[in-house]
Amino acid sequence: MAKNLPQLTIINRLNVLRADRRLTQEQLAKDIGVTRATIVAIEGGGYNPSLELAFRVARYFNADINTIFSVEEENQ
Amino acid sequence: MNRADSALVKVFLYGLPIIAIFGVFSYSYNTGIIDHATGTAQFVNKLAGLLYAIWMTLSIVLSIRLMVSGPSRDQVLSRFTFIRERDEREVMLTGKATKTTFLTTLAILMFLFCISCFQVSIYRVPPEKAVDGKTGFVTLGLTCNLLENSKQAGAHNDEFLKQDIFTYSGLPISRTAIILGLFIWQICSYNITMRRLTNKV
């Protein structure tokens, strides 16, 4: 692992978008082809999805990927 | 999974409890008595032997098939070890759990290798064989025998009436027990790690 690099934290608005569309985690998971546990993990920030899944989520919500996922730099 | 693989897996899995029952049966009864038995007991003994031979042969075929065929390995062994890769997160968790299992198994193997090479002997010799008036001895040794029963010729020449107090020369458990232990360890370690990771991520 590279040292002295800033820690990047991925933040997502998945739960906001899901709530806007009145979708359950189970429904969203089914529609984008993952398990509900994965949706729970992404929303909780415990798991960062792959680019492929991130794009799939963006396409599903018909939104730009940057509006769903953004990066925050943590100073060490 | 093709039909042949499916049949092999079923024979292996359904045969396991039967083999275990036969194992307990043969352990509980003196095999010498069964060999000389007549009638039903002899028939059951011969049938058990035949079934065991068939099961063992098919198990060897299955294990070779798993070694050489990637898709079969993924499907069959995944079922044995309860590996579920339904999405990318589970694939990642599987990788982490497999890494943990591999490294812990490697550590166990290193430990087993070290203690199998180590030899300790504490013994007492008769007063006429004393060295500098001392009759108690402790010998430490390291050995690395790659073949079974490769003891050096004439090793018993100096076994002169010495009284063994404690002797350790390699692992006191059988190869079968070690293989079975590692087999169980792999499955348990993987599942425990996977469960821990699933709760965490």
Short mmCIF file of C-alpha atoms in Angstrom, two decimals:
data_model
loop_
_atom_site.label_atom_id
_atom_site.label_comp_id
_atom_site.label_asym_id
_atom_site.label_seq_id
_atom_site.Cartn_x
_atom_site.Cartn_y
_atom_site.Cartn_z
CA MET A 1 0.00 0.00 0.00
CA ALA A 2 1.30 3.44 -0.91
CA LYS A 3 2.10 5.61 2.08
CA ASN A 4 1.68 9.37 2.48
CA LEU A 5 -1.22 9.49 0.06
CA PRO A 6 -4.37 11.33 1.13
CA GLN A 7 -7.20 9.10 2.27
CA LEU A 8 -10.14 9.32 -0.11
CA THR A 9 -13.62 8.68 1.20
CA ILE A 10 -16.38 7.86 -1.24
CA ILE A 11 -19.69 9.40 -0.28
CA ASN A 12 -22.92 8.36 -1.92
CA ARG A 13 -26.50 9.63 -2.07
CA LEU A 14 -28.01 6.28 -2.83
CA ASN A 15 -30.40 6.31 0.11
CA VAL A 16 -31.65 9.79 -0.86
CA LEU A 17 -32.32 8.78 -4.47
CA ARG A 18 -33.93 5.56 -3.34
CA ALA A 19 -36.19 7.40 -0.94
CA ASP A 20 -37.16 9.88 -3.67
CA ARG A 21 -38.31 7.03 -5.83
CA ARG A 22 -39.93 5.23 -2.90
CA LEU A 23 -37.91 2.10 -3.55
CA THR A 24 -37.07 -0.51 -0.98
CA GLN A 25 -33.53 -1.83 -0.70
CA GLU A 26 -34.80 -5.20 -1.84
CA GLN A 27 -36.37 -3.73 -5.00
CA LEU A 28 -33.31 -1.72 -5.89
CA ALA A 29 -31.06 -4.70 -5.28
CA LYS A 30 -33.19 -6.87 -7.53
CA ASP A 31 -33.29 -4.25 -10.29
CA ILE A 32 -29.55 -3.71 -10.44
CA GLY A 33 -28.65 -7.35 -9.87
CA VAL A 34 -27.06 -7.39 -6.44
CA THR A 35 -28.05 -8.61 -2.99
CA ARG A 36 -29.84 -6.44 -0.44
CA ALA A 37 -26.79 -6.77 1.82
CA THR A 38 -24.74 -4.99 -0.84
CA ILE A 39 -27.19 -2.08 -0.96
CA VAL A 40 -27.08 -1.90 2.84
CA ALA A 41 -23.27 -1.92 2.76
CA ILE A 42 -23.08 0.78 0.05
CA GLU A 43 -25.57 3.05 1.82
CA GLY A 44 -23.77 2.58 5.12
CA GLY A 45 -20.43 3.41 3.53
CA GLY A 46 -18.97 0.01 4.38
CA TYR A 47 -18.51 -0.98 0.77
CA ASN A 48 -17.51 1.02 -2.28
CA PRO A 49 -19.01 -0.40 -5.46
CA SER A 50 -16.98 -1.16 -8.55
CA LEU A 51 -17.07 1.28 -11.47
CA GLU A 52 -19.34 -1.09 -13.34
CA LEU A 53 -21.86 -1.21 -10.51
CA ALA A 54 -21.60 2.55 -9.93
CA PHE A 55 -22.41 3.19 -13.60
CA ARG A 56 -25.24 0.67 -13.42
CA VAL A 57 -26.70 2.52 -10.43
CA ALA A 58 -26.31 5.86 -12.23
CA ARG A 59 -28.02 4.52 -15.33
CA TYR A 60 -30.81 3.06 -13.22
CA PHE A 61 -31.51 6.43 -11.60
CA ASN A 62 -30.91 8.18 -14.92
CA ALA A 63 -28.40 10.46 -13.24
CA ASP A 64 -24.80 11.45 -13.62
CA ILE A 65 -22.43 9.26 -11.66
CA ASN A 66 -21.00 12.35 -9.89
CA THR A 67 -24.38 13.23 -8.47
CA ILE A 68 -24.59 9.86 -6.76
CA PHE A 69 -20.98 9.24 -5.82
CA SER A 70 -18.54 11.90 -4.75
CA VAL A 71 -15.10 11.92 -3.20
CA GLU A 72 -14.00 13.61 -0.03
CA GLU A 73 -10.35 13.94 0.85
CA GLU A 74 -9.37 13.30 4.43
CA ASN A 75 -6.33 15.09 5.76
CA GLN A 76 -4.10 12.83 7.81
CA MET B 1 -22.76 -29.06 -13.58
CA ASN B 2 -23.01 -31.98 -15.98
CA ARG B 3 -24.74 -35.25 -15.14
CA ALA B 4 -21.54 -37.17 -14.43
CA ASP B 5 -20.32 -34.55 -11.95
CA SER B 6 -23.73 -34.38 -10.35
CA ALA B 7 -23.84 -38.16 -9.93
CA LEU B 8 -20.31 -38.25 -8.50
CA VAL B 9 -21.13 -35.54 -5.98
CA LYS B 10 -24.32 -37.33 -4.92
CA VAL B 11 -22.49 -40.63 -4.48
CA PHE B 12 -19.77 -38.88 -2.46
CA LEU B 13 -22.16 -36.96 -0.21
CA TYR B 14 -24.79 -39.64 0.34
CA GLY B 15 -22.10 -42.27 0.77
CA LEU B 16 -20.31 -40.37 3.54
CA PRO B 17 -22.78 -41.19 6.37
CA ILE B 18 -22.94 -44.83 5.27
CA ILE B 19 -19.15 -45.04 5.28
CA ALA B 20 -19.12 -43.41 8.73
CA ILE B 21 -21.60 -46.01 10.04
CA PHE B 22 -19.48 -48.81 8.60
CA GLY B 23 -16.41 -47.22 10.17
CA VAL B 24 -18.03 -47.12 13.61
CA PHE B 25 -19.29 -50.68 13.12
CA SER B 26 -15.88 -52.04 12.15
CA TYR B 27 -14.24 -50.13 15.04
CA SER B 28 -16.77 -51.43 17.54
CA TYR B 29 -16.43 -55.07 16.52
CA ASN B 30 -13.31 -57.10 16.25
CA THR B 31 -12.67 -57.52 12.54
CA GLY B 32 -11.18 -60.96 13.16
CA ILE B 33 -14.55 -62.16 14.41
CA ILE B 34 -16.31 -60.74 11.33
CA ASP B 35 -13.81 -62.40 9.00
CA HIS B 36 -14.65 -65.77 10.47
CA ALA B 37 -18.38 -65.11 10.70
CA THR B 38 -20.89 -66.93 8.55
CA GLY B 39 -24.30 -66.14 7.16
CA THR B 40 -25.71 -62.62 7.42
CA ALA B 41 -22.72 -61.10 9.23
CA GLN B 42 -20.35 -62.32 6.52
CA PHE B 43 -22.68 -61.07 3.78
CA VAL B 44 -22.94 -57.64 5.42
CA ASN B 45 -19.18 -57.53 5.83
CA LYS B 46 -18.57 -58.36 2.17
CA LEU B 47 -21.23 -55.92 1.00
CA ALA B 48 -19.72 -53.18 3.17
CA GLY B 49 -16.30 -53.88 1.70
CA LEU B 50 -17.68 -53.72 -1.85
CA LEU B 51 -19.58 -50.49 -1.19
CA TYR B 52 -16.52 -48.95 0.42
CA ALA B 53 -14.37 -49.90 -2.56
CA ILE B 54 -16.89 -48.43 -5.03
CA TRP B 55 -17.28 -45.26 -2.98
CA MET B 56 -13.54 -44.82 -2.63
CA THR B 57 -12.97 -45.34 -6.37
CA LEU B 58 -15.67 -42.81 -7.28
CA SER B 59 -14.29 -40.35 -4.72
CA ILE B 60 -10.86 -40.59 -6.32
CA VAL B 61 -12.44 -39.99 -9.76
CA LEU B 62 -14.30 -36.99 -8.33
CA SER B 63 -11.17 -35.54 -6.73
CA ILE B 64 -9.18 -35.90 -9.98
CA ARG B 65 -12.03 -34.30 -11.90
CA LEU B 66 -12.05 -31.39 -9.44
CA MET B 67 -8.30 -30.96 -9.79
CA VAL B 68 -8.32 -30.73 -13.58
CA SER B 69 -11.65 -29.08 -14.38
CA GLY B 70 -12.06 -25.44 -13.39
CA PRO B 71 -15.85 -25.10 -13.88
CA SER B 72 -16.54 -28.34 -11.98
CA ARG B 73 -14.28 -27.18 -9.16
CA ASP B 74 -16.12 -23.89 -8.87
CA GLN B 75 -19.53 -25.50 -8.85
CA VAL B 76 -18.85 -28.55 -6.72
CA LEU B 77 -16.40 -27.18 -4.16
CA SER B 78 -18.45 -24.00 -3.80
CA ARG B 79 -21.34 -26.18 -2.74
CA PHE B 80 -19.19 -28.14 -0.24
CA THR B 81 -17.73 -25.05 1.34
CA PHE B 82 -20.93 -22.96 1.26
CA ILE B 83 -19.29 -20.31 -0.93
CA ARG B 84 -21.88 -17.94 -2.37
CA GLU B 85 -20.84 -15.33 -4.90
CA ARG B 86 -24.08 -13.67 -5.85
CA ASP B 87 -22.59 -10.25 -6.56
CA GLU B 88 -19.30 -8.34 -6.60
CA ARG B 89 -19.33 -7.66 -2.86
CA GLU B 90 -19.59 -11.36 -2.07
CA VAL B 91 -16.80 -12.06 -4.56
CA MET B 92 -14.62 -9.56 -2.67
CA LEU B 93 -15.54 -11.11 0.69
CA THR B 94 -14.83 -14.57 -0.68
CA GLY B 95 -11.38 -13.38 -1.72
CA LYS B 96 -10.66 -11.97 1.72
CA ALA B 97 -11.95 -15.06 3.52
CA THR B 98 -9.96 -17.32 1.19
CA LYS B 99 -6.82 -15.28 1.83
CA THR B 100 -7.29 -15.58 5.59
CA THR B 101 -7.91 -19.31 5.30
CA PHE B 102 -4.87 -19.80 3.06
CA LEU B 103 -2.57 -17.88 5.38
CA THR B 104 -3.80 -19.56 8.55
CA THR B 105 -3.52 -22.97 6.91
CA LEU B 106 0.02 -22.09 5.83
CA ALA B 107 0.83 -21.13 9.43
CA ILE B 108 -0.57 -24.45 10.67
CA LEU B 109 1.45 -26.35 8.08
CA MET B 110 4.62 -24.49 9.09
CA PHE B 111 3.95 -25.34 12.73
CA LEU B 112 3.24 -28.99 11.91
CA PHE B 113 6.40 -29.18 9.79
CA CYS B 114 8.52 -27.75 12.61
CA ILE B 115 7.16 -30.03 15.31
CA SER B 116 7.37 -33.05 13.01
CA CYS B 117 11.09 -32.38 12.50
CA PHE B 118 11.82 -31.89 16.18
CA GLN B 119 13.02 -34.76 18.37
CA VAL B 120 13.52 -34.85 22.13
CA SER B 121 14.65 -37.77 24.23
CA ILE B 122 15.21 -37.84 27.96
CA TYR B 123 16.72 -41.05 29.25
CA ARG B 124 18.86 -42.63 31.92
CA VAL B 125 21.74 -45.05 31.31
CA PRO B 126 23.17 -47.74 33.61
CA PRO B 127 25.96 -46.53 35.97
CA GLU B 128 28.65 -48.41 33.96
CA LYS B 129 27.76 -46.33 30.88
CA ALA B 130 27.83 -43.03 32.73
CA VAL B 131 29.68 -40.12 31.14
CA ASP B 132 31.54 -37.95 33.64
CA GLY B 133 29.52 -39.64 36.34
CA LYS B 134 26.27 -38.52 34.86
CA THR B 135 23.59 -41.07 34.02
CA GLY B 136 20.75 -38.75 32.92
CA PHE B 137 20.74 -37.48 29.35
CA VAL B 138 18.68 -35.11 27.28
CA THR B 139 19.10 -35.27 23.53
CA LEU B 140 17.62 -32.78 21.13
CA GLY B 141 17.54 -33.40 17.42
CA LEU B 142 16.17 -32.26 14.14
CA THR B 143 15.27 -34.58 11.36
CA CYS B 144 13.82 -34.16 7.90
CA ASN B 145 12.73 -37.49 6.50
CA LEU B 146 10.96 -37.10 3.19
CA LEU B 147 10.15 -40.78 2.97
CA GLU B 148 8.31 -42.87 5.53
CA ASN B 149 10.42 -45.48 7.42
CA SER B 150 13.67 -44.00 6.19
CA LYS B 151 15.40 -44.59 9.50
CA GLN B 152 19.11 -45.12 9.34
CA ALA B 153 20.42 -48.66 9.49
CA GLY B 154 22.03 -49.55 12.77
CA ALA B 155 20.08 -46.97 14.68
CA HIS B 156 19.30 -49.56 17.31
CA ASN B 157 22.96 -50.46 17.96
CA ASP B 158 23.30 -47.99 20.79
CA GLU B 159 20.03 -48.90 22.46
CA PHE B 160 21.96 -50.33 25.39
CA LEU B 161 19.61 -50.85 28.28
CA LYS B 162 18.80 -47.19 28.44
CA GLN B 163 15.75 -46.29 30.44
CA ASP B 164 13.51 -43.90 28.52
CA ILE B 165 11.91 -41.21 30.62
CA PHE B 166 10.43 -39.15 27.81
CA THR B 167 10.72 -39.48 24.06
CA TYR B 168 9.25 -37.27 21.38
CA SER B 169 10.07 -38.02 17.77
CA GLY B 170 7.60 -36.37 15.49
CA LEU B 171 3.88 -35.86 15.52
CA PRO B 172 1.96 -38.34 17.65
CA ILE B 173 -1.06 -38.23 15.33
CA SER B 174 -1.65 -40.16 12.14
CA ARG B 175 -1.47 -38.76 8.61
CA THR B 176 -5.19 -39.44 8.22
CA ALA B 177 -5.93 -37.35 11.31
CA ILE B 178 -3.78 -34.48 10.01
CA ILE B 179 -5.46 -34.53 6.58
CA LEU B 180 -8.92 -34.72 8.17
CA GLY B 181 -8.02 -31.92 10.58
CA LEU B 182 -6.84 -29.67 7.76
CA PHE B 183 -9.95 -30.52 5.74
CA ILE B 184 -12.23 -29.49 8.62
CA TRP B 185 -10.06 -26.46 9.41
CA GLN B 186 -10.30 -25.15 5.84
CA ILE B 187 -14.08 -25.28 5.78
CA CYS B 188 -14.54 -23.93 9.33
CA SER B 189 -11.97 -21.18 8.93
CA TYR B 190 -13.47 -20.03 5.63
CA ASN B 191 -17.01 -19.97 7.00
CA ILE B 192 -16.11 -18.23 10.26
CA THR B 193 -14.08 -15.57 8.41
CA MET B 194 -16.82 -15.11 5.85
CA ARG B 195 -19.43 -14.68 8.58
CA ARG B 196 -17.25 -12.15 10.40
CA LEU B 197 -16.60 -10.18 7.21
CA THR B 198 -20.26 -10.25 6.20
CA ASN B 199 -21.23 -8.68 9.52
CA LYS B 200 -18.48 -6.10 9.17
CA VAL B 201 -18.87 -5.04 5.52
#
